[in-house]
mmCIF file of C-alpha atoms and ligand atoms in Angstrom:
data_model
loop_
_atom_site.group_PDB
_atom_site.id
_atom_site.type_symbol
_atom_site.label_atom_id
_atom_site.label_comp_id
_atom_site.label_asym_id
_atom_site.label_seq_id
_atom_site.Cartn_x
_atom_site.Cartn_y
_atom_site.Cartn_z
ATOM 1 C CA MET R 35 8.193 9.287 -15.395
ATOM 2 C CA ASN R 36 6.685 11.929 -16.724
ATOM 3 C CA ALA R 37 3.010 12.531 -16.018
ATOM 4 C CA SER R 38 2.420 13.547 -19.443
ATOM 5 C CA THR R 39 4.074 10.994 -21.785
ATOM 6 C CA PRO R 40 1.504 9.374 -24.055
ATOM 7 C CA LEU R 41 2.025 5.484 -22.545
ATOM 8 C CA GLN R 42 0.580 7.365 -19.260
ATOM 9 C CA GLU R 43 -1.945 8.896 -21.508
ATOM 10 C CA GLN R 44 -3.576 5.760 -23.506
ATOM 11 C CA GLU R 45 -3.058 2.278 -20.745
ATOM 12 C CA PRO R 46 -3.917 2.343 -16.090
ATOM 13 C CA LEU R 47 -0.229 2.939 -14.304
ATOM 14 C CA PHE R 48 -0.599 -0.480 -13.576
ATOM 15 C CA TYR R 49 -2.417 -3.233 -16.098
ATOM 16 C CA LEU R 50 -2.336 -6.630 -14.583
ATOM 17 C CA ARG R 51 -4.089 -9.840 -16.841
ATOM 18 C CA GLY R 52 -4.391 -13.056 -15.871
ATOM 19 C CA VAL R 53 -1.644 -12.680 -13.745
ATOM 20 C CA ARG R 54 -0.775 -15.586 -11.189
ATOM 21 C CA TYR R 55 2.520 -15.868 -9.071
ATOM 22 C CA ARG R 56 3.244 -18.982 -7.330
ATOM 23 C CA TYR R 57 6.004 -19.131 -4.782
ATOM 24 C CA ASN R 58 9.104 -21.256 -5.427
ATOM 25 C CA GLY R 59 6.621 -22.343 -8.738
ATOM 26 C CA ARG R 60 4.885 -24.296 -5.553
ATOM 27 C CA GLN R 61 2.516 -21.896 -3.101
ATOM 28 C CA LEU R 62 0.153 -20.686 -4.931
ATOM 29 C CA ALA R 63 -0.208 -16.835 -4.379
ATOM 30 C CA LEU R 64 -2.120 -14.825 -6.556
ATOM 31 C CA ASP R 65 -4.750 -17.091 -9.264
ATOM 32 C CA GLY R 66 -5.648 -15.562 -12.223
ATOM 33 C CA ILE R 67 -5.613 -11.785 -11.306
ATOM 34 C CA ASP R 68 -7.297 -8.905 -14.378
ATOM 35 C CA LEU R 69 -6.022 -5.578 -13.205
ATOM 36 C CA ASP R 70 -6.332 -1.507 -13.834
ATOM 37 C CA ILE R 71 -5.007 1.139 -11.799
ATOM 38 C CA HIS R 72 -5.228 4.769 -12.942
ATOM 39 C CA ARG R 73 -3.099 7.233 -11.811
ATOM 40 C CA GLY R 74 -5.072 9.341 -9.074
ATOM 41 C CA GLU R 75 -7.058 6.524 -7.901
ATOM 42 C CA GLN R 76 -7.113 6.081 -3.816
ATOM 43 C CA VAL R 77 -7.467 2.036 -3.465
ATOM 44 C CA VAL R 78 -8.009 -0.401 -0.467
ATOM 45 C CA LEU R 79 -7.601 -4.045 -1.094
ATOM 46 C CA LEU R 80 -9.459 -6.561 1.221
ATOM 47 C CA GLY R 81 -8.921 -10.316 2.069
ATOM 48 C CA ALA R 82 -8.844 -12.230 4.703
ATOM 49 C CA ASN R 83 -5.286 -14.015 5.734
ATOM 50 C CA GLY R 84 -3.251 -15.965 2.778
ATOM 51 C CA SER R 85 -4.843 -14.191 0.081
ATOM 52 C CA GLY R 86 -2.596 -12.422 -1.726
ATOM 53 C CA LYS R 87 -2.413 -8.423 -0.629
ATOM 54 C CA SER R 88 0.925 -8.789 0.339
ATOM 55 C CA THR R 89 1.746 -11.097 -2.731
ATOM 56 C CA LEU R 90 -0.008 -8.640 -5.130
ATOM 57 C CA LEU R 91 1.302 -5.644 -3.087
ATOM 58 C CA LYS R 92 4.975 -6.223 -4.116
ATOM 59 C CA MET R 93 4.417 -7.759 -7.538
ATOM 60 C CA LEU R 94 3.072 -4.061 -8.182
ATOM 61 C CA ASP R 95 5.796 -2.564 -6.693
ATOM 62 C CA GLY R 96 8.011 -5.214 -9.048
ATOM 63 C CA ILE R 97 9.928 -7.500 -6.357
ATOM 64 C CA ILE R 98 7.996 -10.169 -7.763
ATOM 65 C CA SER R 99 6.985 -10.293 -10.893
ATOM 66 C CA PRO R 100 3.631 -12.815 -12.232
ATOM 67 C CA SER R 101 4.915 -16.786 -12.399
ATOM 68 C CA GLN R 102 2.131 -16.627 -15.393
ATOM 69 C CA GLY R 103 0.512 -12.949 -17.164
ATOM 70 C CA THR R 104 0.414 -10.031 -18.287
ATOM 71 C CA MET R 105 2.354 -6.979 -15.654
ATOM 72 C CA ARG R 106 3.033 -3.659 -17.100
ATOM 73 C CA ALA R 107 3.486 -0.510 -14.669
ATOM 74 C CA LEU R 108 4.500 2.593 -15.315
ATOM 75 C CA GLY R 109 4.813 1.235 -19.133
ATOM 76 C CA GLN R 110 7.822 -0.887 -18.827
ATOM 77 C CA GLU R 111 6.978 -5.019 -17.989
ATOM 78 C CA ILE R 112 7.118 -5.403 -14.678
ATOM 79 C CA ARG R 113 9.743 -8.470 -15.331
ATOM 80 C CA ALA R 114 12.096 -5.697 -16.823
ATOM 81 C CA VAL R 115 11.688 -3.637 -13.334
ATOM 82 C CA ALA R 116 12.176 -6.967 -11.444
ATOM 83 C CA ALA R 117 15.094 -8.117 -13.163
ATOM 84 C CA GLY R 118 16.574 -5.233 -11.801
ATOM 85 C CA GLU R 119 16.324 -3.221 -15.344
ATOM 86 C CA ASP R 120 15.390 0.611 -15.560
ATOM 87 C CA ALA R 121 14.533 -0.362 -11.640
ATOM 88 C CA PHE R 122 16.485 3.044 -9.866
ATOM 89 C CA HIS R 123 14.058 5.133 -11.758
ATOM 90 C CA PHE R 124 10.658 2.757 -10.904
ATOM 91 C CA HIS R 125 11.608 3.224 -7.340
ATOM 92 C CA ARG R 126 11.554 7.044 -7.523
ATOM 93 C CA GLU R 127 8.400 6.740 -8.541
ATOM 94 C CA VAL R 128 6.339 3.444 -6.519
ATOM 95 C CA GLY R 129 7.341 3.179 -3.005
ATOM 96 C CA LEU R 130 6.251 0.668 -0.601
ATOM 97 C CA VAL R 131 5.272 -0.219 2.683
ATOM 98 C CA PHE R 132 6.090 -3.841 4.545
ATOM 99 C CA GLN R 133 3.677 -5.163 6.150
ATOM 100 C CA ASP R 134 6.329 -6.045 8.376
ATOM 101 C CA PRO R 135 8.910 -2.929 8.918
ATOM 102 C CA ASP R 136 11.613 -5.624 10.437
ATOM 103 C CA ILE R 137 12.333 -5.617 5.816
ATOM 104 C CA GLN R 138 12.174 -2.179 5.281
ATOM 105 C CA LEU R 139 14.386 -1.146 7.748
ATOM 106 C CA PHE R 140 18.168 -1.819 8.145
ATOM 107 C CA SER R 141 20.548 1.235 9.606
ATOM 108 C CA ALA R 142 21.857 1.408 12.191
ATOM 109 C CA THR R 143 19.486 4.830 13.123
ATOM 110 C CA VAL R 144 15.666 5.355 12.076
ATOM 111 C CA PHE R 145 17.446 8.173 10.509
ATOM 112 C CA ASP R 146 20.019 6.170 8.877
ATOM 113 C CA ASP R 147 16.618 4.528 6.910
ATOM 114 C CA VAL R 148 14.075 7.425 6.972
ATOM 115 C CA ALA R 149 17.609 9.277 5.128
ATOM 116 C CA PHE R 150 18.228 6.362 2.066
ATOM 117 C CA GLY R 151 16.119 6.715 -0.532
ATOM 118 C CA PRO R 152 16.584 10.705 -0.725
ATOM 119 C CA LEU R 153 20.539 10.275 -0.610
ATOM 120 C CA GLN R 154 20.392 7.784 -2.838
ATOM 121 C CA LEU R 155 18.481 10.423 -5.485
ATOM 122 C CA GLY R 156 21.101 12.278 -5.188
ATOM 123 C CA LEU R 157 19.903 15.310 -3.328
ATOM 124 C CA SER R 158 21.673 18.018 -1.343
ATOM 125 C CA ALA R 159 21.683 17.787 2.157
ATOM 126 C CA GLN R 160 19.709 20.785 3.130
ATOM 127 C CA GLU R 161 17.168 18.093 1.100
ATOM 128 C CA VAL R 162 17.640 15.457 2.222
ATOM 129 C CA LYS R 163 17.479 17.223 6.530
ATOM 130 C CA GLU R 164 13.324 18.606 5.057
ATOM 131 C CA ARG R 165 12.713 15.738 3.951
ATOM 132 C CA CYS R 166 12.875 14.124 6.777
ATOM 133 C CA ALA R 167 12.232 16.101 9.286
ATOM 134 C CA GLU R 168 9.317 16.145 7.571
ATOM 135 C CA ALA R 169 8.979 12.156 6.674
ATOM 136 C CA LEU R 170 9.587 11.708 10.630
ATOM 137 C CA ALA R 171 7.216 14.735 12.439
ATOM 138 C CA ASN R 172 4.190 13.398 9.695
ATOM 139 C CA MET R 173 4.415 10.151 11.401
ATOM 140 C CA GLU R 174 5.057 11.741 14.715
ATOM 141 C CA ALA R 175 8.979 9.706 14.372
ATOM 142 C CA THR R 176 10.884 12.822 15.247
ATOM 143 C CA HIS R 177 12.302 11.269 18.106
ATOM 144 C CA LEU R 178 13.089 8.145 17.119
ATOM 145 C CA ALA R 179 15.476 9.527 14.961
ATOM 146 C CA LYS R 180 18.591 8.329 16.438
ATOM 147 C CA ARG R 181 17.345 5.525 17.942
ATOM 148 C CA ALA R 182 18.339 1.991 16.376
ATOM 149 C CA PRO R 183 15.452 0.955 14.710
ATOM 150 C CA PHE R 184 16.051 -3.106 16.283
ATOM 151 C CA GLU R 185 15.453 -1.050 19.872
ATOM 152 C CA LEU R 186 12.095 0.132 19.150
ATOM 153 C CA SER R 187 8.462 -0.790 20.040
ATOM 154 C CA GLY R 188 5.727 -2.445 17.412
ATOM 155 C CA GLY R 189 4.434 0.813 16.907
ATOM 156 C CA GLU R 190 7.375 2.931 16.782
ATOM 157 C CA LYS R 191 8.381 0.212 14.232
ATOM 158 C CA LYS R 192 6.088 0.905 11.404
ATOM 159 C CA ARG R 193 5.238 4.446 11.674
ATOM 160 C CA ALA R 194 9.924 4.415 10.831
ATOM 161 C CA ALA R 195 9.586 2.159 8.070
ATOM 162 C CA ILE R 196 6.085 4.754 7.199
ATOM 163 C CA ALA R 197 9.067 7.452 7.330
ATOM 164 C CA SER R 198 10.817 6.102 4.933
ATOM 165 C CA VAL R 199 9.191 6.222 2.045
ATOM 166 C CA LEU R 200 7.157 8.951 3.117
ATOM 167 C CA SER R 201 10.632 10.689 2.446
ATOM 168 C CA LEU R 202 10.823 10.171 -1.180
ATOM 169 C CA ARG R 203 8.077 11.560 -2.117
ATOM 170 C CA PRO R 204 7.099 9.601 -4.614
ATOM 171 C CA GLU R 205 3.399 9.418 -7.259
ATOM 172 C CA VAL R 206 2.459 5.226 -6.032
ATOM 173 C CA ILE R 207 2.591 5.164 -2.701
ATOM 174 C CA LEU R 208 2.096 1.584 -2.490
ATOM 175 C CA LEU R 209 0.580 0.529 1.975
ATOM 176 C CA ASP R 210 0.121 -3.020 3.324
ATOM 177 C CA GLU R 211 -1.463 -2.771 6.157
ATOM 178 C CA PRO R 212 -0.048 0.735 7.624
ATOM 179 C CA THR R 213 -2.779 0.991 10.309
ATOM 180 C CA ALA R 214 -1.749 -2.212 12.754
ATOM 181 C CA ALA R 215 0.162 -1.356 15.663
ATOM 182 C CA LEU R 216 -0.779 2.280 15.050
ATOM 183 C CA ASP R 217 -1.805 3.270 18.454
ATOM 184 C CA PRO R 218 -5.735 5.749 17.790
ATOM 185 C CA ARG R 219 -3.509 9.443 17.638
ATOM 186 C CA THR R 220 -0.529 7.856 15.234
ATOM 187 C CA LYS R 221 -3.311 6.142 13.056
ATOM 188 C CA TRP R 222 -5.438 9.187 12.989
ATOM 189 C CA LEU R 223 -2.490 11.039 12.090
ATOM 190 C CA LEU R 224 -1.675 8.555 8.744
ATOM 191 C CA LEU R 225 -5.409 8.716 8.154
ATOM 192 C CA ASN R 226 -5.767 12.655 7.660
ATOM 193 C CA LEU R 227 -2.022 12.054 5.302
ATOM 194 C CA ILE R 228 -2.909 9.370 3.555
ATOM 195 C CA ARG R 229 -6.726 10.991 3.144
ATOM 196 C CA LYS R 230 -4.292 14.055 1.636
ATOM 197 C CA LEU R 231 -1.815 12.745 -0.107
ATOM 198 C CA GLY R 232 -5.283 10.876 -2.583
ATOM 199 C CA GLU R 233 -6.175 14.912 -3.143
ATOM 200 C CA ALA R 234 -3.096 16.420 -3.692
ATOM 201 C CA GLY R 235 -3.154 13.234 -6.278
ATOM 202 C CA LYS R 236 -1.398 10.569 -5.545
ATOM 203 C CA THR R 237 -1.911 7.531 -6.405
ATOM 204 C CA LEU R 238 -2.756 5.226 -3.303
ATOM 205 C CA VAL R 239 -2.907 1.233 -3.611
ATOM 206 C CA THR R 240 -3.497 0.506 0.421
ATOM 207 C CA THR R 241 -4.233 -3.316 2.704
ATOM 208 C CA THR R 242 -5.927 -3.234 5.040
ATOM 209 C CA HIS R 243 -8.068 -4.943 7.944
ATOM 210 C CA GLU R 244 -9.983 -2.979 9.416
ATOM 211 C CA LEU R 245 -13.021 -1.738 7.726
ATOM 212 C CA GLU R 246 -13.951 1.357 9.437
ATOM 213 C CA ILE R 247 -11.153 3.351 8.055
ATOM 214 C CA VAL R 248 -11.894 1.698 4.081
ATOM 215 C CA PRO R 249 -14.075 4.923 3.177
ATOM 216 C CA LEU R 250 -11.977 7.507 4.644
ATOM 217 C CA ILE R 251 -8.321 6.396 2.569
ATOM 218 C CA ALA R 252 -10.047 5.205 -0.506
ATOM 219 C CA ASN R 253 -12.463 6.147 -3.426
ATOM 220 C CA ARG R 254 -12.507 1.979 -4.510
ATOM 221 C CA VAL R 255 -13.034 -1.103 -2.948
ATOM 222 C CA VAL R 256 -11.291 -4.231 -4.412
ATOM 223 C CA VAL R 257 -11.528 -7.769 -2.696
ATOM 224 C CA ILE R 258 -9.315 -10.297 -3.068
ATOM 225 C CA GLY R 259 -11.005 -13.966 -2.735
ATOM 226 C CA GLU R 260 -9.588 -17.388 -0.129
ATOM 227 C CA GLU R 261 -9.513 -18.425 -3.889
ATOM 228 C CA ARG R 262 -7.121 -16.228 -5.418
ATOM 229 C CA ARG R 263 -8.661 -14.854 -7.644
ATOM 230 C CA ILE R 264 -10.670 -10.767 -7.521
ATOM 231 C CA LEU R 265 -14.356 -11.148 -6.381
ATOM 232 C CA ALA R 266 -16.192 -7.377 -6.793
ATOM 233 C CA ASP R 267 -14.584 -3.649 -7.688
ATOM 234 C CA ASP R 268 -16.809 -1.166 -6.520
ATOM 235 C CA THR R 269 -17.353 1.956 -4.792
ATOM 236 C CA PRO R 270 -16.246 1.606 -1.135
ATOM 237 C CA GLU R 271 -19.818 2.126 -0.535
ATOM 238 C CA ARG R 272 -21.111 -1.392 -2.492
ATOM 239 C CA ILE R 273 -18.213 -3.193 -0.784
ATOM 240 C CA LEU R 274 -19.153 -2.782 2.971
ATOM 241 C CA GLY R 275 -23.097 -2.149 1.605
ATOM 242 C CA ASN R 276 -22.962 -6.350 0.969
ATOM 243 C CA ARG R 277 -22.555 -8.386 3.824
ATOM 244 C CA ASP R 278 -23.542 -11.179 1.716
ATOM 245 C CA LEU R 279 -20.043 -11.076 0.070
ATOM 246 C CA LEU R 280 -18.432 -9.003 2.757
ATOM 247 C CA ILE R 281 -18.826 -12.476 4.202
ATOM 248 C CA GLN R 282 -17.859 -14.348 1.702
ATOM 249 C CA ALA R 283 -14.413 -13.142 1.050
ATOM 250 C CA ASN R 284 -14.531 -14.038 4.975
ATOM 251 C CA LEU R 285 -13.471 -10.093 5.762
ATOM 252 C CA ILE R 286 -16.516 -10.228 8.687
ATOM 253 C CA HIS R 287 -18.095 -13.053 9.875
ATOM 254 C CA GLU R 288 -21.829 -13.099 10.959
ATOM 255 C CA ASN R 289 -20.691 -13.522 14.596
ATOM 256 C CA LEU R 290 -18.575 -10.959 14.804
ATOM 257 C CA HIS R 291 -20.235 -7.943 13.678
ATOM 258 C CA GLN R 292 -24.198 -7.231 13.425
ATOM 259 C CA GLY R 293 -25.103 -4.697 12.791
ATOM 260 C CA GLY R 294 -21.797 -2.763 12.491
ATOM 261 C CA LEU R 295 -21.789 -1.261 8.985
ATOM 262 C CA ASN R 296 -24.189 1.123 8.944
ATOM 263 C CA GLN R 297 -21.472 2.498 11.466
ATOM 264 C CA ILE R 298 -18.735 2.208 9.176
ATOM 265 C CA LEU R 299 -20.628 3.550 6.120
ATOM 266 C CA SER R 300 -21.450 6.480 8.079
ATOM 267 C CA SER R 301 -17.720 6.940 9.812
ATOM 268 C CA LYS R 302 -16.885 8.704 6.552
ATOM 269 C CA THR R 303 -18.222 11.171 7.891
ATOM 270 C CA ALA R 304 -15.408 11.842 11.198
ATOM 271 C CA TRP R 305 -12.799 14.500 8.921
ATOM 272 C CA GLN R 306 -12.409 17.448 10.398
ATOM 273 C CA ASP R 307 -9.977 20.207 9.188
HETATM 274 N N1 ATP V 517 7.494 -16.934 0.941
HETATM 275 C C1 ATP V 517 6.520 -17.387 0.412
HETATM 276 N N2 ATP V 517 7.127 -18.131 1.056
HETATM 277 C C2 ATP V 517 6.066 -18.967 -0.289
HETATM 278 N N3 ATP V 517 5.188 -19.110 0.866
HETATM 279 C C3 ATP V 517 3.868 -17.641 0.957
HETATM 280 C C4 ATP V 517 5.093 -16.438 0.887
HETATM 281 N N4 ATP V 517 5.051 -14.999 1.435
HETATM 282 C C5 ATP V 517 3.637 -16.076 0.887
HETATM 283 N N5 ATP V 517 2.979 -17.378 0.576
HETATM 284 C C6 ATP V 517 2.011 -17.670 1.067
HETATM 285 O O1 ATP V 517 1.211 -16.814 -0.572
HETATM 286 C C7 ATP V 517 -0.777 -17.016 -0.459
HETATM 287 C C8 ATP V 517 -0.592 -15.371 -0.605
HETATM 288 O O2 ATP V 517 0.094 -14.961 0.658
HETATM 289 P P1 ATP V 517 0.280 -13.344 1.812
HETATM 290 O O3 ATP V 517 0.876 -12.680 2.215
HETATM 291 O O4 ATP V 517 0.014 -12.493 -0.511
HETATM 292 O O5 ATP V 517 -1.716 -13.483 1.853
HETATM 293 P P2 ATP V 517 -2.032 -11.790 2.201
HETATM 294 O O6 ATP V 517 -3.453 -11.745 2.096
HETATM 295 O O7 ATP V 517 -1.264 -11.034 2.327
HETATM 296 O O8 ATP V 517 -2.720 -12.590 3.888
HETATM 297 P P3 ATP V 517 -2.679 -11.616 5.527
HETATM 298 O O9 ATP V 517 -3.691 -10.469 5.635
HETATM 299 O O10 ATP V 517 -2.025 -12.734 6.453
HETATM 300 O O11 ATP V 517 -1.086 -10.693 5.413
HETATM 301 C C9 ATP V 517 -0.195 -17.929 1.032
HETATM 302 O O12 ATP V 517 -1.172 -19.145 1.010
HETATM 303 C C10 ATP V 517 0.853 -17.447 1.809
HETATM 304 O O13 ATP V 517 0.876 -18.821 2.964
HETATM 305 MG MG1 MG V 518 0.293 -8.939 3.394
#
């Protein structure tokens, strides 16, 4: 999708109105989502277990479409994308790192998984190699390239899965709990990478349960409540400063998080280039 097309100027990248989703026509996962996401925003999605974060990311990725409501993404009806219409084009622009890396990794080696997207794009062998080398290096996963994904540890799988999306160099990157299972050094690398991708103008939507990383990677926070509707949509500072909201959304617990929020809010000062 060309960034300068009139359609892109008229409407947000993602436009959702009254979106509901039921799995198998039964299990309610989203219950009336109104949301606009604009090009270049870095959004963090917060919500308790089962609030619908992964479901929403799968919908932004065009894998599933609303049971009810209106949704367009990159100027296309998401129902058409989910039905396979022009899906190849869509997935050049939008990449999702799944919460469960086992869904992402299906090839005989990590390298093959990371090369899969670029090969689909029809790039030259040299460019595929360059993209894979860069994506693997970004995730400190170069040494894993020849390993079989199913033999890896949980954190190693996560790194390989993230590399397999980075190698596509999508404009929109959806990350479902990307730091879960990562050791501190790899987590720090990834947070820096997310920040740099944001500074380069990419659109990023990240889910997490780790409140301390939110100010580092977001300029906007959307909170989904346990009723599976949007409870708040504001700056990281205002969301993280609202203790009652965080307790209501089951993002902190009054007996577990006492006095920790100021520390979280000041973590933005941690960046050093
Ligand atoms: N494949 C599925 N089939 C049926 N119900 C599902 C399926 N996947 C998710 N759900 C249900 O949909 C609701 C939203 O799930 P979702 O995975 O989107 O939550 P989440 O916010 O990502 O939670 P978590 O923090 O645990 O990852 C939950 O009630 C869940 O049980
Ligand atoms: Mg989830």
